[in-house]
Short mmCIF file of N, CA and C in Angstrom, two decimals:
data_model
loop_
_atom_site.label_atom_id
_atom_site.label_comp_id
_atom_site.label_asym_id
_atom_site.label_seq_id
_atom_site.Cartn_x
_atom_site.Cartn_y
_atom_site.Cartn_z
N UNK P 1 -13.58 -11.67 20.17
CA UNK P 1 -12.63 -10.78 19.49
C UNK P 1 -12.94 -9.21 20.04
N UNK P 2 -12.55 -7.93 19.99
CA UNK P 2 -12.80 -7.01 20.15
C UNK P 2 -13.20 -6.08 19.04
N UNK P 3 -13.46 -5.18 19.35
CA UNK P 3 -14.76 -4.24 18.67
C UNK P 3 -14.03 -2.26 18.88
N UNK P 4 -12.57 -2.82 19.18
CA UNK P 4 -11.97 -1.50 19.59
C UNK P 4 -11.49 -1.09 17.79
N UNK P 5 -12.73 0.75 18.08
CA UNK P 5 -11.58 0.68 16.13
C UNK P 5 -10.30 1.57 16.65
N UNK P 6 -10.18 0.60 15.25
CA UNK P 6 -8.25 0.73 15.06
C UNK P 6 -7.99 2.52 15.34
N UNK P 7 -6.97 2.68 15.32
CA UNK P 7 -6.56 4.59 15.06
C UNK P 7 -5.56 4.10 13.93
N UNK P 8 -5.72 5.16 12.83
CA UNK P 8 -5.20 4.94 11.93
C UNK P 8 -4.77 6.29 10.80
N UNK P 9 -4.16 6.94 10.26
CA UNK P 9 -3.62 7.45 9.87
C UNK P 9 -4.10 8.23 7.88
N UNK P 10 -5.38 6.41 7.80
CA UNK P 10 -5.06 6.19 6.60
C UNK P 10 -5.32 7.52 5.86
N UNK P 11 -6.82 7.93 6.78
CA UNK P 11 -7.61 8.58 6.35
C UNK P 11 -6.77 10.05 5.68
N UNK P 12 -6.37 10.56 6.27
CA UNK P 12 -5.27 11.81 6.74
C UNK P 12 -4.40 11.61 5.29
N UNK P 13 -4.24 10.52 4.35
CA UNK P 13 -3.06 10.05 3.25
C UNK P 13 -4.11 10.07 2.41
N UNK P 14 -5.19 9.18 2.78
CA UNK P 14 -5.78 9.64 1.21
C UNK P 14 -6.19 10.57 0.93
N UNK P 15 -6.47 11.67 1.93
CA UNK P 15 -7.01 13.15 1.69
C UNK P 15 -5.87 13.79 1.18
N UNK P 16 -4.36 13.43 1.65
CA UNK P 16 -3.75 14.27 1.19
C UNK P 16 -3.82 14.06 -0.27
N UNK P 17 -3.85 12.42 -0.88
CA UNK P 17 -3.52 12.23 -2.70
C UNK P 17 -4.89 13.19 -3.68
N UNK P 18 -6.07 13.55 -2.23
CA UNK P 18 -6.87 13.59 -3.11
C UNK P 18 -7.23 15.30 -3.55
N UNK P 19 -6.14 16.05 -2.42
CA UNK P 19 -6.53 17.04 -2.71
C UNK P 19 -4.76 17.87 -2.96
N UNK P 20 -3.50 17.04 -3.07
CA UNK P 20 -2.19 17.62 -3.13
C UNK P 20 -1.90 16.95 -4.92
N UNK P 21 -2.16 15.51 -5.45
CA UNK P 21 -1.63 15.12 -6.24
C UNK P 21 -2.75 15.03 -7.35
N UNK P 22 -2.29 14.76 -8.78
CA UNK P 22 -3.31 15.02 -10.16
C UNK P 22 -2.58 14.39 -10.61
N UNK P 23 -3.06 13.03 -10.96
CA UNK P 23 -2.64 11.77 -11.70
C UNK P 23 -2.12 12.25 -13.44
N UNK P 24 -0.67 12.26 -13.23
CA UNK P 24 -0.16 12.77 -14.52
C UNK P 24 -0.49 11.54 -15.99
N UNK P 25 -0.46 10.97 -16.09
CA UNK P 25 -1.45 10.07 -17.30
C UNK P 25 -2.78 8.89 -17.82
N UNK P 26 -2.69 8.43 -19.02
CA UNK P 26 -3.97 8.27 -19.13
C UNK P 26 -4.67 9.05 -19.23
N UNK P 27 -6.67 8.24 -19.31
CA UNK P 27 -8.08 9.18 -19.55
C UNK P 27 -7.68 9.91 -18.61
N UNK P 28 -7.79 9.74 -17.19
CA UNK P 28 -7.52 10.69 -15.54
C UNK P 28 -6.61 11.54 -15.82
N UNK P 29 -5.82 11.67 -16.78
CA UNK P 29 -4.61 12.70 -16.74
C UNK P 29 -5.57 14.23 -15.94
N UNK P 30 -4.38 15.04 -14.95
CA UNK P 30 -5.21 16.20 -13.97
C UNK P 30 -5.76 16.16 -13.20
N UNK P 31 -6.70 14.86 -13.27
CA UNK P 31 -7.84 14.79 -11.83
C UNK P 31 -6.95 14.59 -10.84
N UNK P 32 -7.82 14.67 -9.84
CA UNK P 32 -7.59 14.62 -8.75
C UNK P 32 -6.76 12.87 -7.68
N UNK P 33 -6.14 12.68 -7.72
CA UNK P 33 -5.37 11.45 -7.51
C UNK P 33 -6.21 11.24 -6.25
N UNK P 34 -7.76 10.01 -6.35
CA UNK P 34 -8.82 9.91 -5.84
C UNK P 34 -8.61 7.89 -5.74
N UNK P 35 -7.85 8.14 -4.08
CA UNK P 35 -7.85 6.17 -4.18
C UNK P 35 -9.24 5.38 -4.55
N UNK P 36 -8.84 3.90 -4.74
CA UNK P 36 -9.56 2.50 -4.87
C UNK P 36 -10.35 3.05 -3.13
N UNK P 37 -11.56 1.76 -3.40
CA UNK P 37 -11.46 1.23 -1.58
C UNK P 37 -9.94 0.57 -1.52
N UNK P 38 -9.93 -0.18 -1.99
CA UNK P 38 -8.60 -1.44 -1.67
C UNK P 38 -7.86 -0.65 -1.62
N UNK P 39 -7.29 0.48 -1.91
CA UNK P 39 -5.83 2.03 -1.36
C UNK P 39 -5.94 1.76 -0.07
N UNK P 40 -7.57 2.33 -0.04
CA UNK P 40 -7.62 2.75 1.70
C UNK P 40 -7.43 1.54 1.93
N UNK P 41 -8.54 1.32 2.24
CA UNK P 41 -8.02 -0.36 2.80
C UNK P 41 -6.50 -0.49 3.56
N UNK P 42 -6.15 -0.77 1.98
CA UNK P 42 -4.19 -0.87 2.66
C UNK P 42 -3.60 -0.18 2.96
N UNK P 43 -3.60 1.38 3.19
CA UNK P 43 -3.78 2.33 3.72
C UNK P 43 -3.92 2.53 5.15
N UNK P 44 -4.90 2.32 5.62
CA UNK P 44 -5.85 2.32 6.66
C UNK P 44 -5.09 1.13 7.36
N UNK P 45 -4.61 -0.21 6.97
CA UNK P 45 -3.46 -1.25 7.80
C UNK P 45 -2.10 -0.34 7.62
N UNK P 46 -1.26 -0.34 7.41
CA UNK P 46 -0.04 0.00 6.75
C UNK P 46 0.11 1.72 8.02
N UNK P 47 -1.00 2.21 7.61
CA UNK P 47 -0.90 3.55 8.65
C UNK P 47 -1.64 3.82 9.89
N UNK P 48 -1.94 2.62 10.82
CA UNK P 48 -2.10 2.39 11.95
C UNK P 48 -0.89 3.15 12.82
N UNK P 49 -1.77 3.71 14.30
CA UNK P 49 -1.40 4.47 14.49
C UNK P 49 -1.40 3.88 16.33
N UNK P 50 -0.36 4.01 17.03
CA UNK P 50 -0.94 3.46 19.03
C UNK P 50 -1.86 4.70 19.35
N UNK P 51 -2.04 4.34 20.56
CA UNK P 51 -3.13 5.85 21.12
C UNK P 51 -1.75 6.92 21.38
N UNK P 52 -0.40 6.82 21.27
CA UNK P 52 -0.30 8.13 21.13
C UNK P 52 -0.11 8.54 20.10
N UNK P 53 -0.83 7.75 19.15
CA UNK P 53 -0.14 8.51 18.38
C UNK P 53 1.03 8.36 17.08
N UNK P 54 1.99 7.15 17.99
CA UNK P 54 2.73 6.22 16.47
C UNK P 54 2.41 6.02 16.35
N UNK P 55 3.39 5.60 15.10
CA UNK P 55 2.98 4.07 13.53
C UNK P 55 3.36 3.07 14.26
N UNK P 56 2.20 1.92 13.92
CA UNK P 56 2.08 0.84 14.30
C UNK P 56 3.44 -0.10 14.04
N UNK P 57 3.84 0.24 12.22
CA UNK P 57 4.17 -0.10 11.43
C UNK P 57 5.62 0.43 11.27
N UNK P 58 6.84 0.13 11.47
CA UNK P 58 7.43 -0.03 11.36
C UNK P 58 7.85 0.05 9.29
N UNK P 59 7.52 -0.92 9.09
CA UNK P 59 8.40 -1.49 7.73
C UNK P 59 6.60 -1.88 7.02
N UNK P 60 6.25 -1.83 6.27
CA UNK P 60 5.22 -2.47 4.92
C UNK P 60 5.95 -3.13 3.74
N UNK P 61 5.06 -4.67 4.08
CA UNK P 61 5.55 -5.26 2.58
C UNK P 61 4.11 -5.14 1.87
N UNK P 62 3.42 -4.75 0.83
CA UNK P 62 2.51 -4.76 -0.25
C UNK P 62 2.97 -5.45 -1.34
N UNK P 63 2.57 -6.56 -1.64
CA UNK P 63 2.35 -7.27 -3.43
C UNK P 63 0.94 -6.85 -4.07
N UNK P 64 1.43 -6.20 -4.52
CA UNK P 64 0.06 -5.75 -5.95
C UNK P 64 0.51 -6.57 -7.43
N UNK P 65 -0.66 -6.66 -8.39
CA UNK P 65 -0.22 -7.03 -9.45
C UNK P 65 0.58 -6.31 -10.31
N UNK P 66 0.90 -6.96 -11.62
CA UNK P 66 1.37 -5.79 -12.61
C UNK P 66 0.30 -5.05 -13.51
N UNK P 67 0.39 -3.87 -13.30
CA UNK P 67 -1.03 -2.82 -14.07
C UNK P 67 -1.63 -2.34 -13.11
N UNK P 68 -1.04 -2.78 -11.75
CA UNK P 68 -2.63 -2.08 -10.43
C UNK P 68 -1.93 -0.71 -10.64
N UNK P 69 -1.21 -0.15 -10.78
CA UNK P 69 -0.85 0.87 -10.77
C UNK P 69 -0.11 1.08 -8.94
N UNK P 70 1.19 0.37 -9.28
CA UNK P 70 2.13 0.40 -8.10
C UNK P 70 3.14 1.83 -8.42
N UNK P 71 3.40 1.88 -9.67
CA UNK P 71 4.08 3.00 -9.21
C UNK P 71 4.05 4.98 -9.05
N UNK P 72 2.34 4.83 -9.51
CA UNK P 72 1.82 5.76 -8.74
C UNK P 72 1.34 6.03 -7.56
N UNK P 73 1.36 4.92 -7.46
CA UNK P 73 1.07 5.72 -5.85
C UNK P 73 1.96 4.96 -4.96
N UNK P 74 2.98 4.41 -5.18
CA UNK P 74 4.10 4.74 -4.32
C UNK P 74 4.65 5.75 -3.97
N UNK P 75 5.00 6.37 -5.28
CA UNK P 75 5.05 8.05 -5.78
C UNK P 75 4.32 8.72 -4.71
N UNK P 76 3.23 8.35 -4.98
CA UNK P 76 2.12 9.76 -4.21
C UNK P 76 2.53 9.71 -2.12
N UNK P 77 2.76 7.98 -1.94
CA UNK P 77 3.47 7.90 -0.38
C UNK P 77 4.72 8.50 0.04
N UNK P 78 5.80 8.18 -0.88
CA UNK P 78 7.04 9.33 -1.42
C UNK P 78 6.48 10.06 -1.16
N UNK P 79 5.48 10.96 -1.91
CA UNK P 79 5.53 12.56 -1.44
C UNK P 79 4.99 12.49 0.19
N UNK P 80 4.25 12.04 0.38
CA UNK P 80 3.10 11.90 1.46
C UNK P 80 4.46 12.06 2.55
N UNK P 81 5.33 11.09 3.25
CA UNK P 81 5.96 10.93 3.26
C UNK P 81 6.98 12.36 3.48
N UNK P 82 7.63 12.93 2.32
CA UNK P 82 8.09 14.32 2.68
C UNK P 82 7.83 15.17 2.68
N UNK P 83 6.68 15.53 2.78
CA UNK P 83 5.80 16.45 3.11
C UNK P 83 5.29 16.86 4.42
N UNK P 84 5.05 15.65 4.85
CA UNK P 84 4.15 15.22 6.04
C UNK P 84 5.07 15.28 7.13
N UNK P 85 6.36 15.10 7.00
CA UNK P 85 6.80 14.63 8.40
C UNK P 85 7.73 16.15 8.78
N UNK P 86 8.10 15.49 10.33
CA UNK P 86 9.23 17.15 10.72
C UNK P 86 10.33 17.73 9.99
N UNK P 87 11.58 18.06 9.80
CA UNK P 87 11.99 18.56 9.61
C UNK P 87 12.78 18.20 8.27
N UNK P 88 13.35 17.88 7.51
CA UNK P 88 14.00 17.61 6.71
C UNK P 88 14.38 16.24 6.33
N UNK P 89 12.76 15.70 6.21
CA UNK P 89 13.22 14.08 5.93
C UNK P 89 13.79 13.50 4.57
N UNK P 90 14.31 12.42 4.36
CA UNK P 90 14.80 11.22 3.63
C UNK P 90 13.89 10.49 3.16
N UNK P 91 13.81 11.15 2.26
CA UNK P 91 12.69 9.15 2.08
C UNK P 91 13.33 8.81 0.20
N UNK P 92 13.59 6.95 0.74
CA UNK P 92 13.75 6.00 -0.46
C UNK P 92 13.52 5.85 -0.84
N UNK P 93 12.90 5.17 -1.59
CA UNK P 93 11.76 4.50 -2.91
C UNK P 93 12.87 3.27 -3.65
N UNK P 94 13.03 1.95 -3.28
CA UNK P 94 13.52 0.97 -4.31
C UNK P 94 13.32 -0.13 -5.20
N UNK P 95 13.80 0.26 -6.36
CA UNK P 95 13.19 -0.72 -6.84
C UNK P 95 13.98 -2.19 -7.59
N UNK P 96 13.74 -3.01 -7.64
CA UNK P 96 14.52 -4.62 -8.51
C UNK P 96 15.48 -4.42 -9.25
N UNK P 97 15.13 -2.70 -10.68
CA UNK P 97 15.52 -2.41 -11.52
C UNK P 97 15.80 -1.21 -11.34
N UNK P 98 17.01 -0.39 -12.02
CA UNK P 98 16.84 0.68 -12.09
C UNK P 98 16.42 1.28 -13.13
N UNK P 99 15.69 0.82 -13.95
CA UNK P 99 14.59 1.66 -14.74
C UNK P 99 13.25 2.00 -13.88
N UNK P 100 12.71 0.88 -13.42
CA UNK P 100 11.75 0.38 -12.78
C UNK P 100 11.95 2.43 -11.82
N UNK P 101 12.75 2.02 -10.46
CA UNK P 101 13.26 2.74 -9.76
C UNK P 101 12.71 4.21 -10.95
N UNK P 102 13.61 4.58 -11.67
CA UNK P 102 13.84 5.55 -12.64
C UNK P 102 12.26 6.08 -12.60
N UNK P 103 11.17 5.19 -13.13
CA UNK P 103 9.88 5.26 -13.55
C UNK P 103 8.57 6.04 -12.53
N UNK P 104 8.87 5.31 -11.06
CA UNK P 104 8.92 6.19 -9.83
C UNK P 104 8.57 7.31 -9.09
N UNK P 105 10.08 7.52 -9.67
CA UNK P 105 10.87 8.95 -9.68
C UNK P 105 10.37 9.46 -10.86
N UNK P 106 9.83 8.66 -12.04
CA UNK P 106 9.36 10.02 -12.84
C UNK P 106 8.20 10.23 -12.15
N UNK P 107 6.74 9.35 -12.48
CA UNK P 107 6.37 9.63 -11.05
C UNK P 107 5.79 10.24 -10.31
N UNK P 108 6.75 10.47 -8.97
CA UNK P 108 7.01 11.74 -8.35
C UNK P 108 6.97 12.90 -8.33
N UNK P 109 8.20 12.90 -9.34
CA UNK P 109 8.43 14.36 -9.75
C UNK P 109 7.33 15.07 -10.70
N UNK P 110 6.92 14.41 -11.35
CA UNK P 110 5.20 15.33 -12.15
C UNK P 110 4.56 15.23 -11.49
N UNK P 111 3.80 14.38 -10.81
CA UNK P 111 3.07 15.06 -9.65
C UNK P 111 3.44 16.30 -8.69
N UNK P 112 4.55 16.30 -8.67
CA UNK P 112 5.07 16.88 -7.25
C UNK P 112 5.36 18.25 -8.34
N UNK P 113 5.79 18.32 -9.74
CA UNK P 113 5.82 19.69 -10.29
C UNK P 113 4.29 20.26 -10.81
N UNK P 114 3.41 19.62 -11.53
CA UNK P 114 2.20 19.55 -12.21
C UNK P 114 0.60 19.38 -10.85
N UNK P 115 1.07 20.29 -9.77
CA UNK P 115 0.25 20.08 -9.00
C UNK P 115 0.03 21.33 -7.89
N UNK P 116 -0.39 21.17 -6.78
CA UNK P 116 -0.36 22.00 -5.58
C UNK P 116 0.80 21.63 -4.84
N UNK P 117 1.99 20.30 -5.29
CA UNK P 117 3.48 20.65 -3.84
C UNK P 117 4.03 20.94 -5.41
N UNK P 118 4.32 21.76 -5.85
CA UNK P 118 5.13 22.75 -6.96
C UNK P 118 5.95 23.67 -6.42
N UNK P 119 5.18 24.05 -5.58
CA UNK P 119 5.96 25.20 -4.25
C UNK P 119 6.61 24.89 -3.08
N UNK P 120 6.07 23.22 -2.79
CA UNK P 120 7.06 23.08 -1.89
C UNK P 120 7.88 21.75 -1.76
N UNK P 121 8.03 21.33 -3.46
CA UNK P 121 9.03 20.47 -3.26
C UNK P 121 9.68 20.83 -4.90
N UNK P 122 11.15 20.75 -4.30
CA UNK P 122 11.83 20.91 -5.45
C UNK P 122 12.61 19.67 -5.68
N UNK P 123 13.65 19.36 -7.10
CA UNK P 123 14.65 18.37 -7.54
C UNK P 123 15.92 18.72 -7.38
N UNK P 124 16.13 17.36 -6.50
CA UNK P 124 17.92 18.10 -5.79
C UNK P 124 18.94 16.80 -6.79
#
């Protein structure tokens, strides 16, 4: 087994959440979106990079039980991908049902409009 340090953008993604996204619902509404440790661990894996800084994983599938915050987490990741890339990226978010896709879109819209991202993200 090797003790090589895994290179990841996970910390940058977690910092983006805390610095740019406010929680939009519940008892923590209006507070920075600080990720739990399990979410940070997941992002460390999903955002691994090679020694040249290129992402290791093109696609990542994560299973999370109901009621654990998949929709706001997904919305935050979509916003991260939207504003952290170069050029004018297109970010797709898919769901099994149109209603669920609307929930994720609603979270992303509220997060973008009610926090530091409001000057960077516009609805089309």
